[in-house]
Amino acid sequence: MATPLRLLLVEDAEIDANLVLHELEKGGFELQYALVSTERDVRDQLTRFQWDLVISDYSMPGFNGIQCLAILHELDLDIPFILVSGTVGEELAVDAMKTGAHDYVMKGRLHRLVPAIRRELREVSIRRDRKQFMEHLEFLAYHDPITRLPNQQYFIEEVDTHLRKCAHAGKAAVLVSIEIERFNEIRAITQPADLNALINRIIDRIRSHSRSPNSFARINDQSLALLYASTQGLPHEEMGKTLTALFEEPFSLDPILVHIDVAIGIAVFPEHGEDAHQLLRNATIAANLARSKHRDYALYSSKDDRTSPENAALLGELRDAIRQDKLVLHYQPIIEIAGNGVTGVEALVRWNHPTRGLLPPGMFLEAAEHSNLIIPLTRWVANAASQQWKKWHGAGLNIYISINLSIRNIQNPGFISDLDTLLEDADINPHKMVFEITESGIMTDSEVALEVLKYIHSKGCGIAIDDFGAGQSSFAYLKVLPVDIIKIDRMFISNIVTDVHDAAIVTSILDFAKRMNKKVIAEGVETSGTLDVLRKLGCGFAQGYYISKPLDPEPMTQWLKGRPGANA
Ligand code: C2E
Ligand code: CA
Ligand code: CA
């Protein structure tokens, strides 16, 4: 089969040209060619058309082969170039090769031409493959292959360039981070090709329905980032809403529809960061905040940022407070509704801050949870609570003590040995200890968490689900996890007297708990009316301000001594 070949033949003598053409046709090429002999024509042909090969005579009137080669170089064309000449001497030919000609063939030895061409065509194709591959590698170094959007590295460079311009021109800039929720779950249930299609659809929707960003990147699997720069102010409220609205409609992934939830975080230049790194980091922190507060979007704020200098100082102080016993525990009783007797107390931590007074857990727990400080903090709480339990036990008060754990605690394999040490050192009856874990804590699918829970249970300690109903409730996990107690969140309890929906929810939780053989504590009981309704509904236990606010150990001891049940 003939090999198609697009040949630019640079030759002034028609007879020589014909010899070359004849040789090539004989050698199995199907030619498409142009015959030229001036610099202008060469330039014209090379810029307007694509050529597989250039064969050039050495000397022509007003033009020569070396000049022809120079044009190729100038136009940055990698096309095999073969010099064919009768006049060129060996030396000139070697020079031509040095300047980049791929071969030279004497007019009297044209039989060499075809093998030379075949060899050069092979080589150029290898060179081009290699070049394409290098370009691909370079592309991958700076882009996400699925969406072809810039990757994080490229985005950072691009954004830094934009920010420099913004600073110069007095423009505002806003960096938005869009985090796709439950990406791993989506990944687990979709084919890779479908997942890629879905991501591209998300990108398309963002592109077509929102103002066009100055820069748009895929930072990692589940996060996208956009930079907007503008001379007019950039209303982030509106931006957050517009972007959120884009995800209201599901995405079609034939034949199913997929709902995508996103958490959107916004950071403003220069208030929230002076360079791309800081802005991106802070927009991501804001997105995490939006997620944890169940909001669609959030603007960055340093007080929510656990690594901001303010919080870093707070953590330092808290570390010292734990070491120096500056934490205190307040205790809140839990009663059995039917007999009014106390069954247990919950230990609630406070921080006795030297200048700010007694700080509630809301002021420092989140920061502790996001750092490793929650580990020593919990150790401190468990120790202090056990000591207190021993005192009460010695005074004949038969109650259990309930200790709050954070997700971090049950994801920490070290918790197991901490618990062993505690039970040995404090000499507390494990059946008189309950650990409270929030739903989100219990739902984390980590194997360590499950191990830890099972271990707690195997030691005889109780496990309570805290704030039940407040998170992403799922009755399903209660069937598989070693849970003894359900604490219904106070948002369902506080209006139970007047709100029929809340009453219905509580009824169904009670119903379920009964079937599953779990105890139920209603949290946040603030009035006698609430307690009455709970009694009628058959709720077993209650806790709340109506019964007692959390108290210091001393007043709590007095309170306990005056109640039935506790003395049993
Ligand atoms: P929680 O475990 O749900 O604790 C109950 C919270 O509700 C306590 O707030 C308590 O003072 C409050 N409360 C009790 N009864 C009522 C009521 O009738 N009405 C109202 N409005 N509130 C009531 P506190 O002490 O500020 O603790 C807040 C949260 O901090 C706790 O919520 C718990 O999640 C966490 N926490 C407290 N101590 C610890 C601890 O040692 N470790 C861990 N990981 N978390 C703790
Ligand atoms: Ca609790
Ligand atoms: Ca609670």
Short mmCIF file of C-alpha atoms in Angstrom, two decimals, residues 35-313:
data_model
loop_
_atom_site.label_atom_id
_atom_site.label_comp_id
_atom_site.label_asym_id
_atom_site.label_seq_id
_atom_site.Cartn_x
_atom_site.Cartn_y
_atom_site.Cartn_z
CA LEU A 35 7.12 22.80 -5.93
CA VAL A 36 8.66 26.15 -4.96
CA SER A 37 12.04 27.82 -5.22
CA THR A 38 11.90 31.24 -3.56
CA GLU A 39 12.06 32.30 0.03
CA ARG A 40 8.63 33.93 -0.18
CA ASP A 41 6.96 30.84 -1.58
CA VAL A 42 8.59 28.57 0.98
CA ARG A 43 7.40 30.78 3.80
CA ASP A 44 3.93 30.95 2.29
CA GLN A 45 3.59 27.19 1.88
CA LEU A 46 4.95 26.43 5.34
CA THR A 47 2.60 28.82 7.08
CA ARG A 48 -0.51 27.93 5.13
CA PHE A 49 -0.32 24.17 4.86
CA GLN A 50 0.81 21.16 6.75
CA TRP A 51 3.74 19.20 5.35
CA ASP A 52 5.19 15.82 6.21
CA LEU A 53 8.53 16.45 4.58
CA VAL A 54 10.66 19.17 3.04
CA ILE A 55 13.20 18.28 0.38
CA SER A 56 15.37 21.15 -0.67
CA ASP A 57 17.99 21.74 -3.29
CA TYR A 58 21.16 23.30 -1.94
CA SER A 59 21.64 26.21 -4.28
CA MET A 60 18.98 28.12 -6.15
CA PRO A 61 19.07 31.60 -7.65
CA GLY A 62 18.80 34.02 -4.69
CA PHE A 63 18.03 31.29 -2.19
CA ASN A 64 19.60 28.16 -0.74
CA GLY A 65 18.86 25.08 1.34
CA ILE A 66 20.37 26.46 4.56
CA GLN A 67 18.12 29.52 4.34
CA CYS A 68 15.18 27.23 3.75
CA LEU A 69 16.06 25.27 6.90
CA ALA A 70 16.32 28.55 8.81
CA ILE A 71 12.71 29.32 7.92
CA LEU A 72 11.59 25.99 9.34
CA HIS A 73 13.38 26.78 12.57
CA GLU A 74 12.02 30.26 12.65
CA LEU A 75 8.46 28.91 12.32
CA ASP A 76 9.24 26.30 14.96
CA LEU A 77 8.25 23.43 12.68
CA ASP A 78 9.52 19.97 13.36
CA ILE A 79 9.34 18.56 9.82
CA PRO A 80 12.01 16.23 8.40
CA PHE A 81 14.29 18.25 6.17
CA ILE A 82 16.44 16.56 3.56
CA LEU A 83 18.93 18.33 1.41
CA VAL A 84 19.27 17.01 -2.14
CA SER A 85 22.02 18.51 -4.19
CA GLY A 86 24.43 17.83 -6.95
CA THR A 87 26.80 20.63 -6.14
CA VAL A 88 27.16 20.41 -2.43
CA GLY A 89 30.49 19.13 -1.28
CA GLU A 90 30.99 16.80 1.66
CA GLU A 91 31.97 19.66 3.95
CA LEU A 92 28.96 21.82 3.19
CA ALA A 93 26.72 18.85 3.67
CA VAL A 94 28.16 18.17 7.11
CA ASP A 95 27.60 21.82 7.98
CA ALA A 96 23.99 21.54 6.84
CA MET A 97 23.52 18.53 9.11
CA LYS A 98 24.98 20.50 11.97
CA THR A 99 22.47 23.28 11.47
CA GLY A 100 19.64 20.77 11.70
CA ALA A 101 19.08 19.14 8.31
CA HIS A 102 18.08 15.55 8.90
CA ASP A 103 19.97 14.12 5.96
CA TYR A 104 21.53 15.04 2.65
CA VAL A 105 21.48 13.00 -0.52
CA MET A 106 23.56 13.58 -3.64
CA LYS A 107 21.56 13.93 -6.83
CA GLY A 108 23.56 11.12 -8.36
CA ARG A 109 22.61 8.73 -5.50
CA LEU A 110 18.86 9.21 -5.27
CA HIS A 111 18.31 5.55 -4.36
CA ARG A 112 19.34 6.63 -0.84
CA LEU A 113 16.39 9.01 -0.66
CA VAL A 114 13.52 6.64 0.11
CA PRO A 115 15.17 4.80 3.02
CA ALA A 116 16.27 8.16 4.44
CA ILE A 117 12.73 9.52 4.24
CA ARG A 118 11.22 6.42 5.83
CA ARG A 119 13.72 6.65 8.68
CA GLU A 120 13.07 10.36 9.23
CA LEU A 121 9.28 9.93 9.16
CA ARG A 122 9.59 7.28 11.85
CA GLU A 123 11.81 9.49 13.95
CA VAL A 124 9.65 12.55 13.66
CA SER A 125 6.65 10.54 14.71
CA ILE A 126 8.54 9.32 17.79
CA ARG A 127 9.64 12.90 18.51
CA ARG A 128 6.06 14.12 18.22
CA ASP A 129 4.69 11.38 20.47
CA ARG A 130 7.29 12.24 23.04
CA LYS A 131 6.50 15.93 22.78
CA GLN A 132 2.78 15.26 23.09
CA PHE A 133 3.43 13.08 26.11
CA MET A 134 5.55 15.78 27.72
CA GLU A 135 2.83 18.33 27.05
CA HIS A 136 0.31 15.97 28.58
CA LEU A 137 2.48 15.54 31.66
CA GLU A 138 2.82 19.26 31.91
CA PHE A 139 -0.94 19.65 31.59
CA LEU A 140 -1.51 17.09 34.32
CA ALA A 141 0.91 18.86 36.60
CA TYR A 142 -1.36 21.88 36.50
CA HIS A 143 -4.82 20.52 35.72
CA ASP A 144 -7.41 18.07 36.88
CA PRO A 145 -7.65 15.46 34.09
CA ILE A 146 -11.41 14.86 34.53
CA THR A 147 -12.66 18.41 34.31
CA ARG A 148 -9.60 19.95 32.65
CA LEU A 149 -9.89 22.74 35.20
CA PRO A 150 -6.73 24.08 36.80
CA ASN A 151 -5.61 22.16 39.87
CA GLN A 152 -4.75 23.61 43.24
CA GLN A 153 -1.17 24.48 42.32
CA TYR A 154 -2.15 26.31 39.16
CA PHE A 155 -5.05 28.01 40.92
CA ILE A 156 -2.76 29.33 43.65
CA GLU A 157 -0.41 30.79 41.03
CA GLU A 158 -3.28 32.27 39.04
CA VAL A 159 -4.98 33.73 42.09
CA ASP A 160 -1.76 35.26 43.36
CA THR A 161 -1.35 36.99 40.01
CA HIS A 162 -4.94 38.27 40.18
CA LEU A 163 -4.52 39.43 43.76
CA ARG A 164 -1.42 41.42 42.88
CA LYS A 165 -3.40 43.17 40.17
CA CYS A 166 -6.33 43.72 42.53
CA ALA A 167 -4.09 45.26 45.17
CA HIS A 168 -2.62 47.54 42.54
CA ALA A 169 -5.98 48.61 41.09
CA GLY A 170 -7.80 48.79 44.43
CA LYS A 171 -10.18 46.02 43.42
CA ALA A 172 -12.02 43.66 45.73
CA ALA A 173 -11.69 39.91 45.38
CA VAL A 174 -13.61 37.02 46.82
CA LEU A 175 -12.57 33.41 46.94
CA VAL A 176 -15.34 30.84 47.15
CA SER A 177 -14.83 27.23 48.13
CA ILE A 178 -17.54 24.74 47.16
CA GLU A 179 -17.34 21.45 49.00
CA ILE A 180 -19.41 18.57 47.61
CA GLU A 181 -20.95 16.73 50.53
CA ARG A 182 -20.77 12.96 50.94
CA PHE A 183 -18.55 12.62 47.91
CA ASN A 184 -17.24 9.24 49.03
CA GLU A 185 -20.76 7.88 49.34
CA ILE A 186 -21.56 9.11 45.84
CA ARG A 187 -18.34 7.57 44.59
CA ALA A 188 -19.20 4.27 46.20
CA ILE A 189 -22.51 3.96 44.36
CA THR A 190 -21.59 5.28 40.91
CA GLN A 191 -19.51 3.93 38.08
CA PRO A 192 -16.30 5.92 37.57
CA ALA A 193 -17.47 7.17 34.17
CA ASP A 194 -20.78 8.33 35.64
CA LEU A 195 -19.02 10.02 38.50
CA ASN A 196 -16.85 11.94 36.04
CA ALA A 197 -19.90 12.91 34.03
CA LEU A 198 -21.60 14.10 37.19
CA ILE A 199 -18.65 16.27 38.18
CA ASN A 200 -18.56 17.81 34.73
CA ARG A 201 -22.26 18.53 34.95
CA ILE A 202 -21.71 20.29 38.24
CA ILE A 203 -18.96 22.36 36.67
CA ASP A 204 -21.15 23.18 33.66
CA ARG A 205 -23.98 24.31 35.88
CA ILE A 206 -21.70 26.57 37.90
CA ARG A 207 -20.28 27.99 34.68
CA SER A 208 -23.55 28.64 32.95
CA HIS A 209 -25.57 30.04 35.82
CA SER A 210 -23.30 32.20 37.88
CA ARG A 211 -21.20 35.21 37.04
CA SER A 212 -18.06 34.09 35.33
CA PRO A 213 -15.13 33.72 37.70
CA ASN A 214 -11.66 35.05 37.05
CA SER A 215 -10.33 31.69 38.03
CA PHE A 216 -12.01 28.32 38.53
CA ALA A 217 -10.27 25.20 39.80
CA ARG A 218 -10.82 21.71 41.11
CA ILE A 219 -8.81 21.64 44.32
CA ASN A 220 -9.38 17.99 45.12
CA ASP A 221 -12.02 15.31 44.48
CA GLN A 222 -14.76 17.05 46.37
CA SER A 223 -13.77 20.69 46.36
CA LEU A 224 -13.97 23.40 43.77
CA ALA A 225 -12.75 26.94 44.13
CA LEU A 226 -13.60 30.15 42.34
CA LEU A 227 -12.04 33.56 42.42
CA TYR A 228 -14.01 36.68 41.61
CA ALA A 229 -12.37 40.04 41.28
CA SER A 230 -14.30 43.22 40.74
CA THR A 231 -14.09 46.97 40.97
CA GLN A 232 -17.62 47.08 42.30
CA GLY A 233 -18.16 45.48 45.67
CA LEU A 234 -18.84 41.76 45.65
CA PRO A 235 -21.97 41.01 47.65
CA HIS A 236 -21.07 37.70 49.27
CA GLU A 237 -24.54 37.16 50.73
CA GLU A 238 -25.98 37.21 47.24
CA MET A 239 -23.11 35.12 45.93
CA GLY A 240 -23.66 32.47 48.59
CA LYS A 241 -27.37 32.37 47.81
CA THR A 242 -26.92 32.21 44.05
CA LEU A 243 -24.41 29.40 44.27
CA THR A 244 -26.56 27.50 46.76
CA ALA A 245 -29.58 27.83 44.48
CA LEU A 246 -27.63 26.10 41.69
CA PHE A 247 -27.80 22.88 43.67
CA GLU A 248 -31.52 22.88 44.36
CA GLU A 249 -32.32 20.98 41.17
CA PRO A 250 -30.96 17.44 41.03
CA PHE A 251 -28.40 16.38 38.46
CA SER A 252 -29.49 13.87 35.90
CA LEU A 253 -27.36 10.80 35.68
CA ASP A 254 -29.45 8.73 33.33
CA PRO A 255 -31.71 7.06 34.46
CA ILE A 256 -31.47 8.43 37.99
CA LEU A 257 -31.47 11.90 39.50
CA VAL A 258 -28.76 12.74 41.99
CA HIS A 259 -29.16 15.42 44.63
CA ILE A 260 -25.92 17.14 45.46
CA ASP A 261 -25.46 19.00 48.72
CA VAL A 262 -22.69 21.49 48.99
CA ALA A 263 -21.10 23.53 51.74
CA ILE A 264 -19.94 26.92 50.54
CA GLY A 265 -17.27 28.99 52.23
CA ILE A 266 -16.34 32.55 51.32
CA ALA A 267 -13.16 34.48 52.08
CA VAL A 268 -12.64 38.12 51.13
CA PHE A 269 -9.40 39.75 49.96
CA PRO A 270 -7.58 41.33 51.70
CA GLU A 271 -9.49 41.08 55.04
CA HIS A 272 -9.35 37.29 55.26
CA GLY A 273 -6.02 36.69 53.64
CA GLU A 274 -3.42 38.50 51.64
CA ASP A 275 -2.39 35.68 49.38
CA ALA A 276 -4.00 32.80 47.55
CA HIS A 277 -2.95 30.19 50.11
CA GLN A 278 -4.45 32.00 53.03
CA LEU A 279 -7.64 32.88 51.20
CA LEU A 280 -8.17 29.34 49.97
CA ARG A 281 -7.48 27.93 53.39
CA ASN A 282 -9.89 30.37 55.03
CA ALA A 283 -12.62 29.80 52.45
CA THR A 284 -12.30 26.06 53.19
CA ILE A 285 -12.56 26.72 56.92
CA ALA A 286 -15.69 28.77 56.25
CA ALA A 287 -17.15 25.89 54.21
CA ASN A 288 -16.51 23.54 57.12
CA LEU A 289 -18.22 26.00 59.40
CA ALA A 290 -21.23 26.14 57.08
CA ARG A 291 -21.38 22.35 57.20
CA SER A 292 -21.12 22.08 60.97
CA LYS A 293 -23.75 24.77 61.48
CA HIS A 294 -26.07 23.22 58.86
CA ARG A 295 -25.98 26.41 56.83
CA ASP A 296 -25.73 26.63 53.06
CA TYR A 297 -22.82 29.02 53.10
CA ALA A 298 -20.65 30.92 55.53
CA LEU A 299 -18.27 33.85 55.47
CA TYR A 300 -14.87 33.28 57.07
CA SER A 301 -14.42 34.66 60.56
CA SER A 302 -11.26 34.34 62.62
CA LYS A 303 -13.20 33.48 65.74
CA ASP A 304 -14.43 30.25 64.14
CA ASP A 305 -10.93 29.45 63.01
CA ARG A 306 -9.20 27.26 65.50
CA THR A 307 -5.80 28.04 64.02
CA SER A 308 -6.26 31.80 64.16
CA PRO A 309 -3.95 33.57 66.62
CA GLU A 310 -6.82 34.25 69.07
CA ASN A 311 -7.72 30.59 69.21
CA ALA A 312 -4.12 29.48 69.33
CA ALA A 313 -3.73 31.61 72.48
#
